[in-house]
Amino acid sequence: MADNGKKIYVLHIVGARPNFMKAAPVMRALARYPELSQKLVHTGQHYDANMSEIFFRQLGLPAPDFNLEVGSGSHAWQTAQIMMRFEEIVLQKRPNLVLVYGDVNSTVAAALVCAKLGIPVGHVEAGLRSFDRTMPEEINRLITDQIADLLFTPSQDGNDNLIGEGVAPEKIHLVGNVMIDTLVHLLPSVNGRCRQELHLEPKKFALVTLHRPSNVDDRERFAAILKTLDTISRNLTCVFPVHPRTRARLQEWDLAIPDESRLRLLEPLGYLDFLGLMQEAALVITDSGGIQEETTFLGIPCLTLRKNTERPITVEVGTNILVGEDLEHLENETQAILNGTGKTGGVPPLWDGKTGERITKVILEFHYMANI
Ligand code: UD1
């Protein structure tokens, strides 16, 4: 309890697909402590049912207490809308702590609002750096970490980056990877149903996801990637659940897929179906952040179509390989995996399903220390 006998009020902010699997285990852990009360704000950055609603259901997230319904727009517009609408809620509710997740526009917008109102902010998944400031997420990470009061890092490199940027060590807490909590929690519910419905044999297909502006917002680059995927699919069927932004580019540029029976485009999948496919894939080709971590945990080879990663531990310890911009490299690494000479890997420390619990303990300590 707080000094005045009231519960400690924590507000969680989520907005985009990768936030949902990070907030769920923290909410579950907080719910075990009667001295804590919590509410959930959805900014509405992602709004399609298959980008949002299905995740709430499968992850066991409660319906949001507040929905800001901001939708899509330019970065400035989206960030500003979230700030204006979220500020009203913070002023009304005066939470003791606001928890923000990951690196999306909703994360930085909510952190900025709180910093200006003097409300403590905790950042879950702090300290990750790609050192590439052309990525919108890198800007979001840098700013959020400078203004947050509690920084929850998934791995030691996160601590090192924050210390290097002058963040006070007492704010930094190495708690492990919260996304792995969700994976561990839901793995028993995952099955081969989706794979069977798609008539795929285990380990006889590649799972593909792409949505980064650097890959899909440049016509030539995107067309070249599709051509390489087509080549790969001659030996290995490729299954590609298509993100809305990627779908929009495909349509805008009228990019043709030579043979959709080999390179199969799907609508975005729910968490359980996606995980089911990942677990049984021969390999994963992606530009996502979270998928680099999930494949490392599952020991599935991952080829990342990026020049850099904010998750270097997945390369150092795990199964991830950065193939950069070189599409020939992608083809060669795919072949190596198919030949049985691909990279293997281990699981980083504290990626054990207990990160939500560790975060909760830090929150309680922080509150008591602040009120002594
Ligand atoms: C956002 C995050 C990115 C994260 C990704 C996961 C930022 C800066 N980026 O990128 O870090 O990896 O989510 O999905 O916050 N759209 C829909 N329906 C939706 C959501 C989006 O059609 O439910 C379309 C809209 O046309 C929109 C575009 O997708 O303009 C991009 O959405 P947005 O949330 O701005 O960024 P993402 O590319 O999804």
Coordinates of C-alpha atoms and ligand atoms in Angstrom, one line a residue:
M1 CA 0.0 0.0 0.0
A2 CA 1.0 3.6 -0.5
D3 CA 1.5 5.7 2.7
N4 CA -2.0 7.0 2.6
G5 CA -3.3 3.4 2.6
K6 CA -4.2 3.6 -1.1
K7 CA -3.1 1.0 -3.6
I8 CA -0.1 1.8 -5.8
Y9 CA -1.7 2.7 -9.2
V10 CA 0.2 1.5 -12.3
L11 CA -0.9 2.5 -15.8
H12 CA 0.3 0.4 -18.7
I13 CA 0.5 1.9 -22.2
V14 CA 0.4 -0.3 -25.3
G15 CA -0.3 0.6 -28.9
A16 CA 1.3 -1.6 -31.5
R17 CA 1.4 -5.4 -32.0
P18 CA 4.9 -6.0 -30.4
N19 CA 3.7 -4.2 -27.2
F20 CA 1.0 -6.6 -26.4
M21 CA 3.1 -9.7 -25.7
K22 CA 5.4 -7.6 -23.5
A23 CA 2.6 -6.0 -21.3
A24 CA 0.7 -9.3 -20.8
P25 CA 3.2 -11.0 -18.4
V26 CA 3.9 -7.8 -16.5
M27 CA 0.1 -7.4 -15.9
R28 CA -0.2 -11.0 -14.9
A29 CA 2.7 -10.6 -12.4
L30 CA 1.4 -7.3 -10.9
A31 CA -2.1 -8.8 -10.4
R32 CA -0.6 -11.2 -7.8
Y33 CA 0.1 -8.3 -5.4
P34 CA -2.9 -6.8 -3.6
E35 CA -1.1 -3.6 -2.9
L36 CA -0.9 -2.8 -6.6
S37 CA -3.8 -1.7 -8.9
Q38 CA -3.4 -1.4 -12.6
K39 CA -5.2 -0.1 -15.7
L40 CA -4.4 -0.5 -19.4
V41 CA -4.4 2.2 -22.0
H42 CA -4.4 1.2 -25.7
T43 CA -3.4 4.1 -27.9
G44 CA -4.9 2.5 -31.1
Q45 CA -1.7 2.8 -33.1
H46 CA -2.6 -0.7 -34.4
Y47 CA -6.3 -1.1 -34.8
D48 CA -7.0 -3.9 -37.4
A49 CA -8.5 -6.9 -35.6
N50 CA -5.7 -9.2 -36.8
M51 CA -3.0 -6.7 -35.5
S52 CA -4.6 -6.0 -32.1
E53 CA -7.8 -7.7 -31.0
I54 CA -6.7 -11.3 -31.6
F55 CA -3.6 -10.7 -29.5
F56 CA -5.6 -9.3 -26.6
R57 CA -7.7 -12.5 -26.6
Q58 CA -4.8 -15.0 -27.0
L59 CA -2.5 -13.3 -24.5
G60 CA -5.2 -13.0 -21.9
L61 CA -4.9 -9.2 -21.8
P62 CA -7.9 -7.5 -20.2
A63 CA -9.9 -5.2 -22.5
P64 CA -8.3 -1.8 -22.4
D65 CA -9.6 0.6 -19.7
F66 CA -8.9 3.5 -22.1
N67 CA -8.7 3.5 -25.9
L68 CA -7.2 6.6 -27.5
E69 CA -8.1 5.4 -31.0
V70 CA -5.4 7.4 -32.7
G71 CA -4.9 5.2 -35.8
S72 CA -2.3 5.8 -38.5
G73 CA -0.6 9.0 -39.6
S74 CA 2.8 10.5 -40.0
H75 CA 5.2 10.0 -37.1
A76 CA 4.7 13.6 -35.8
W77 CA 1.0 13.4 -36.2
Q78 CA 0.6 10.0 -34.5
T79 CA 3.0 10.9 -31.6
A80 CA 1.3 14.3 -31.0
Q81 CA -2.2 12.7 -31.0
I82 CA -1.1 10.1 -28.5
M83 CA 0.4 12.7 -26.3
M84 CA -2.6 15.0 -26.3
R85 CA -5.1 12.2 -25.6
F86 CA -2.9 10.4 -23.1
E87 CA -2.2 13.6 -21.1
E88 CA -5.9 14.0 -20.3
I89 CA -5.9 10.5 -18.8
V90 CA -2.8 11.0 -16.8
L91 CA -4.1 14.3 -15.4
Q92 CA -7.4 12.7 -14.5
K93 CA -6.0 9.5 -13.0
R94 CA -2.6 10.6 -11.5
P95 CA -1.0 7.2 -11.6
N96 CA 2.0 6.4 -9.3
L97 CA 3.8 4.9 -12.2
V98 CA 3.4 4.5 -15.9
L99 CA 4.9 1.5 -17.7
V100 CA 5.8 1.8 -21.4
Y101 CA 7.0 -1.0 -23.6
G102 CA 9.5 -1.4 -26.4
D103 CA 10.3 1.2 -29.0
V104 CA 7.1 2.2 -30.9
N105 CA 5.7 5.7 -31.2
S106 CA 3.2 5.0 -28.4
T107 CA 6.2 4.3 -26.1
V108 CA 8.0 7.6 -26.6
A109 CA 4.7 9.6 -26.7
A110 CA 3.6 8.3 -23.3
A111 CA 7.0 8.7 -21.7
L112 CA 7.2 12.4 -22.8
V113 CA 3.8 13.2 -21.4
C114 CA 4.8 11.7 -18.0
A115 CA 8.2 13.3 -17.9
K116 CA 6.6 16.7 -18.3
L117 CA 4.0 16.0 -15.6
G118 CA 6.4 14.6 -13.1
I119 CA 4.9 11.1 -13.2
P120 CA 7.5 8.3 -12.8
V121 CA 7.9 6.2 -15.9
G122 CA 9.3 2.6 -16.2
H123 CA 10.6 1.4 -19.6
V124 CA 10.3 -2.3 -20.2
E125 CA 12.9 -3.4 -22.8
A126 CA 15.3 -0.5 -22.1
G127 CA 18.8 0.0 -23.4
L128 CA 18.6 -1.8 -26.8
R129 CA 20.5 0.1 -29.5
S130 CA 21.0 -0.5 -33.2
F131 CA 23.2 2.6 -33.4
D132 CA 21.2 3.4 -36.6
R133 CA 19.4 6.7 -36.2
T134 CA 17.6 6.4 -39.5
M135 CA 15.3 3.9 -37.8
P136 CA 12.3 5.6 -36.1
E137 CA 12.5 3.0 -33.3
E138 CA 16.1 4.0 -32.4
I139 CA 15.0 7.6 -31.9
N140 CA 12.1 6.3 -29.7
R141 CA 14.5 4.2 -27.6
L142 CA 17.1 7.0 -27.1
I143 CA 14.5 9.5 -25.9
T144 CA 12.5 7.1 -23.8
D145 CA 15.6 5.9 -22.0
Q146 CA 16.8 9.4 -21.2
I147 CA 13.5 10.4 -19.5
A148 CA 12.4 7.1 -17.8
D149 CA 12.9 6.6 -14.1
L150 CA 13.1 2.8 -14.1
L151 CA 14.9 1.1 -17.0
F152 CA 14.2 -2.6 -17.3
T153 CA 16.9 -4.2 -19.5
P154 CA 16.7 -7.7 -21.2
S155 CA 20.4 -8.3 -21.4
Q156 CA 23.8 -6.9 -20.2
D157 CA 24.4 -5.0 -23.5
G158 CA 21.3 -2.9 -22.6
N159 CA 23.0 -1.9 -19.2
D160 CA 26.3 -1.1 -21.0
N161 CA 24.6 1.1 -23.6
L162 CA 22.7 3.0 -20.9
I163 CA 25.8 3.5 -18.7
G164 CA 27.6 4.8 -21.8
E165 CA 24.8 7.4 -22.4
G166 CA 25.2 8.6 -18.8
V167 CA 22.1 7.0 -17.3
A168 CA 22.4 6.7 -13.5
P169 CA 23.2 3.0 -12.7
E170 CA 20.6 2.9 -9.9
K171 CA 17.8 3.4 -12.4
I172 CA 18.9 0.4 -14.5
H173 CA 17.6 -3.1 -13.7
L174 CA 18.7 -6.2 -15.6
V175 CA 15.5 -8.3 -15.5
G176 CA 15.6 -10.4 -18.6
N177 CA 13.4 -10.7 -21.6
V178 CA 9.7 -10.2 -21.0
M179 CA 8.7 -11.4 -24.4
I180 CA 10.1 -14.8 -23.5
D181 CA 7.7 -14.8 -20.5
T182 CA 4.8 -14.8 -22.9
L183 CA 6.4 -17.4 -25.1
V184 CA 7.1 -19.8 -22.2
H185 CA 3.6 -19.2 -20.8
L186 CA 1.8 -19.9 -24.1
L187 CA 4.1 -22.6 -25.6
P188 CA 1.9 -25.4 -24.1
S189 CA -1.1 -24.0 -26.1
V190 CA 0.8 -23.9 -29.4
N191 CA 0.1 -26.7 -31.9
G192 CA 0.6 -27.6 -35.5
R193 CA -3.0 -26.7 -36.6
C194 CA -2.1 -23.7 -38.7
R195 CA 0.8 -25.7 -40.4
Q196 CA -1.6 -28.5 -41.2
E197 CA -4.2 -26.2 -42.6
L198 CA -1.6 -24.8 -44.9
H199 CA -0.6 -28.4 -45.9
L200 CA 3.0 -27.8 -44.8
E201 CA 5.4 -30.5 -43.6
P202 CA 7.4 -29.8 -40.4
K203 CA 10.9 -28.3 -41.2
K204 CA 10.0 -28.1 -44.9
F205 CA 9.2 -24.4 -45.1
A206 CA 10.6 -21.0 -44.3
L207 CA 8.6 -18.4 -42.4
V208 CA 9.0 -14.9 -43.7
T209 CA 8.0 -11.5 -42.2
L210 CA 9.0 -8.0 -43.5
H211 CA 7.8 -4.6 -42.6
R212 CA 10.7 -2.3 -41.9
P213 CA 10.7 0.9 -44.0
S214 CA 14.3 0.1 -45.1
N215 CA 13.1 -3.1 -46.8
V216 CA 9.5 -2.3 -47.9
D217 CA 9.4 1.4 -48.5
D218 CA 12.0 1.4 -51.3
R219 CA 10.5 -0.1 -54.5
E220 CA 13.7 -1.5 -55.9
R221 CA 14.8 -3.0 -52.6
F222 CA 11.5 -4.6 -52.0
A223 CA 11.3 -6.0 -55.5
A224 CA 14.8 -7.4 -55.2
I225 CA 13.9 -9.1 -51.9
L226 CA 10.8 -10.6 -53.5
K227 CA 12.9 -11.9 -56.4
T228 CA 15.3 -13.6 -53.9
L229 CA 12.4 -15.1 -51.9
D230 CA 11.0 -16.5 -55.2
T231 CA 14.4 -18.1 -55.9
I232 CA 14.6 -19.6 -52.4
S233 CA 11.0 -20.9 -52.7
R234 CA 12.1 -23.2 -55.5
N235 CA 13.8 -25.4 -52.9
L236 CA 11.8 -24.4 -49.8
T237 CA 8.2 -23.2 -49.7
C238 CA 8.1 -19.7 -48.1
V239 CA 5.1 -18.7 -46.0
F240 CA 4.8 -14.9 -45.6
P241 CA 2.1 -13.4 -43.3
V242 CA 2.0 -9.8 -44.7
H243 CA 2.0 -6.8 -42.4
P244 CA -0.5 -4.0 -43.4
R245 CA 2.3 -1.6 -44.4
T246 CA 3.9 -4.3 -46.6
R247 CA 0.6 -5.1 -48.1
A248 CA 0.0 -1.5 -49.0
R249 CA 3.4 -1.3 -50.8
L250 CA 2.7 -4.5 -52.7
Q251 CA -0.5 -3.0 -54.0
E252 CA 0.8 0.5 -54.6
W253 CA 3.6 -0.8 -56.8
D254 CA 1.7 -3.7 -58.2
L255 CA 4.6 -6.1 -57.4
A256 CA 4.0 -9.5 -58.8
I257 CA 4.7 -12.8 -57.1
P258 CA 5.7 -15.3 -59.8
D259 CA 4.4 -18.4 -58.1
E260 CA 2.1 -18.0 -55.1
S261 CA 2.1 -21.7 -54.5
R262 CA 5.8 -21.5 -53.5
L263 CA 5.9 -18.0 -52.0
R264 CA 2.6 -18.0 -50.1
L265 CA 1.3 -14.6 -48.9
L266 CA -1.1 -14.7 -45.9
E267 CA -2.9 -12.2 -43.8
P268 CA -1.2 -11.3 -40.5
L269 CA -1.5 -14.3 -38.1
G270 CA -2.5 -14.4 -34.4
Y271 CA 0.2 -15.0 -31.8
L272 CA -0.5 -18.8 -31.4
D273 CA -0.6 -19.6 -35.1
F274 CA 2.5 -17.6 -35.8
L275 CA 4.4 -19.3 -33.0
G276 CA 3.2 -22.7 -34.2
L277 CA 4.7 -22.0 -37.6
M278 CA 7.9 -20.6 -36.2
Q279 CA 8.4 -23.6 -34.0
E280 CA 8.2 -26.0 -37.0
A281 CA 9.9 -23.8 -39.6
A282 CA 13.2 -24.9 -41.1
L283 CA 14.3 -21.3 -40.8
V284 CA 12.9 -17.8 -40.4
I285 CA 13.6 -14.8 -42.6
T286 CA 12.7 -11.5 -41.0
D287 CA 13.4 -7.8 -40.2
S288 CA 11.4 -7.9 -37.0
G289 CA 13.1 -7.3 -33.6
G290 CA 11.0 -9.6 -31.5
I291 CA 11.2 -12.6 -33.9
Q292 CA 15.0 -12.5 -33.6
E293 CA 14.5 -13.2 -29.9
E294 CA 11.8 -15.8 -30.2
T295 CA 13.8 -17.8 -32.7
T296 CA 16.9 -17.6 -30.4
F297 CA 14.8 -19.0 -27.5
L298 CA 13.4 -21.8 -29.7
G299 CA 16.7 -22.6 -31.4
I300 CA 15.3 -22.0 -34.9
P301 CA 17.8 -20.5 -37.4
C302 CA 16.9 -16.8 -38.1
L303 CA 18.2 -14.8 -41.1
T304 CA 17.7 -11.1 -40.4
L305 CA 17.4 -8.8 -43.4
R306 CA 19.0 -5.8 -41.7
K307 CA 22.5 -4.2 -41.5
N308 CA 22.3 -4.0 -37.7
T309 CA 20.3 -5.2 -34.8
E310 CA 19.5 -3.7 -31.4
R311 CA 19.5 -7.2 -30.1
P312 CA 23.1 -8.3 -30.7
I313 CA 22.8 -11.0 -28.1
T314 CA 20.7 -13.0 -30.5
V315 CA 23.7 -13.0 -32.9
E316 CA 26.4 -13.5 -30.2
V317 CA 24.6 -16.3 -28.2
G318 CA 21.6 -17.3 -30.3
T319 CA 20.7 -18.5 -33.8
N320 CA 20.4 -15.1 -35.5
I321 CA 22.5 -14.1 -38.5
L322 CA 22.5 -10.6 -39.9
V323 CA 22.5 -10.9 -43.6
G324 CA 22.4 -7.2 -44.2
E325 CA 21.6 -5.8 -47.6
D326 CA 23.3 -8.6 -49.5
L327 CA 20.6 -10.9 -50.9
E328 CA 23.1 -13.4 -52.2
H329 CA 24.2 -13.8 -48.6
L330 CA 20.6 -14.6 -47.8
E331 CA 20.5 -17.3 -50.4
N332 CA 23.8 -18.8 -49.3
E333 CA 22.8 -18.9 -45.6
T334 CA 19.5 -20.5 -46.5
Q335 CA 21.3 -23.1 -48.4
A336 CA 23.7 -23.7 -45.5
I337 CA 20.8 -24.3 -43.2
L338 CA 19.2 -26.7 -45.6
N339 CA 22.5 -28.6 -45.9
G340 CA 22.7 -28.9 -42.1
T341 CA 25.6 -26.6 -41.7
G342 CA 23.6 -23.6 -40.4
K343 CA 24.4 -21.8 -37.1
T344 CA 23.2 -23.2 -33.8
G345 CA 22.9 -21.3 -30.6
G346 CA 22.0 -21.1 -26.9
V347 CA 19.6 -19.1 -24.7
P348 CA 20.8 -15.8 -23.0
P349 CA 20.7 -15.6 -19.2
L350 CA 17.4 -14.5 -17.6
W351 CA 15.4 -15.4 -20.6
D352 CA 13.5 -17.8 -18.4
G353 CA 9.8 -16.8 -18.2
K354 CA 10.2 -14.9 -14.8
T355 CA 10.9 -11.4 -16.0
G356 CA 7.4 -10.1 -15.2
E357 CA 7.9 -11.2 -11.6
R358 CA 11.3 -9.5 -11.3
I359 CA 9.9 -6.2 -12.8
T360 CA 7.1 -6.3 -10.1
K361 CA 9.6 -6.6 -7.3
V362 CA 11.6 -3.6 -8.6
I363 CA 8.4 -1.6 -8.9
L364 CA 7.5 -2.3 -5.2
E365 CA 11.0 -1.4 -4.0
F366 CA 11.0 1.8 -6.1
H367 CA 7.7 2.8 -4.5
Y368 CA 8.8 2.1 -1.0
M369 CA 12.1 3.8 -1.4
A370 CA 10.5 6.9 -2.9
N371 CA 8.1 7.1 0.1
I372 CA 10.5 6.6 3.0
Ligands
UD1_1 C1 5.1 -0.2 -35.8 C2 6.4 0.2 -35.0 C3 7.4 -0.9 -35.3 C4 6.9 -2.3 -35.0 C5 5.7 -2.5 -35.8 C6 5.1 -3.9 -35.6 C7 6.7 2.6 -34.7 C8 7.6 3.7 -35.2 N1 6.9 1.4 -35.4 O1 5.5 -0.1 -37.2 O2 8.5 -0.6 -34.4 O3 7.9 -3.2 -35.3 O4 4.7 -1.5 -35.5 O5 4.0 -4.1 -36.3 O6 6.0 2.7 -33.8 N2 -1.7 -0.3 -40.5 C9 -2.9 -0.9 -40.7 N3 -3.6 -1.5 -39.7 C10 -3.1 -1.5 -38.4 C11 -1.8 -0.8 -38.2 C12 -1.2 -0.3 -39.2 O7 -3.4 -1.0 -41.8 O8 -3.7 -2.1 -37.5 C13 -1.0 0.3 -41.6 C14 -1.3 1.8 -41.8 O9 -1.4 2.0 -43.2 C15 0.0 2.4 -41.3 C16 1.0 1.4 -41.5 O10 0.4 0.2 -41.4 O11 0.2 3.6 -42.0 C17 2.1 1.5 -40.5 O12 1.7 1.4 -39.2 P1 2.4 2.1 -38.0 O13 1.9 1.7 -36.7 O14 2.6 3.5 -38.2 O15 3.9 1.5 -38.1 P2 4.4 0.0 -38.3 O16 5.0 0.0 -39.6 O17 3.3 -1.0 -38.1

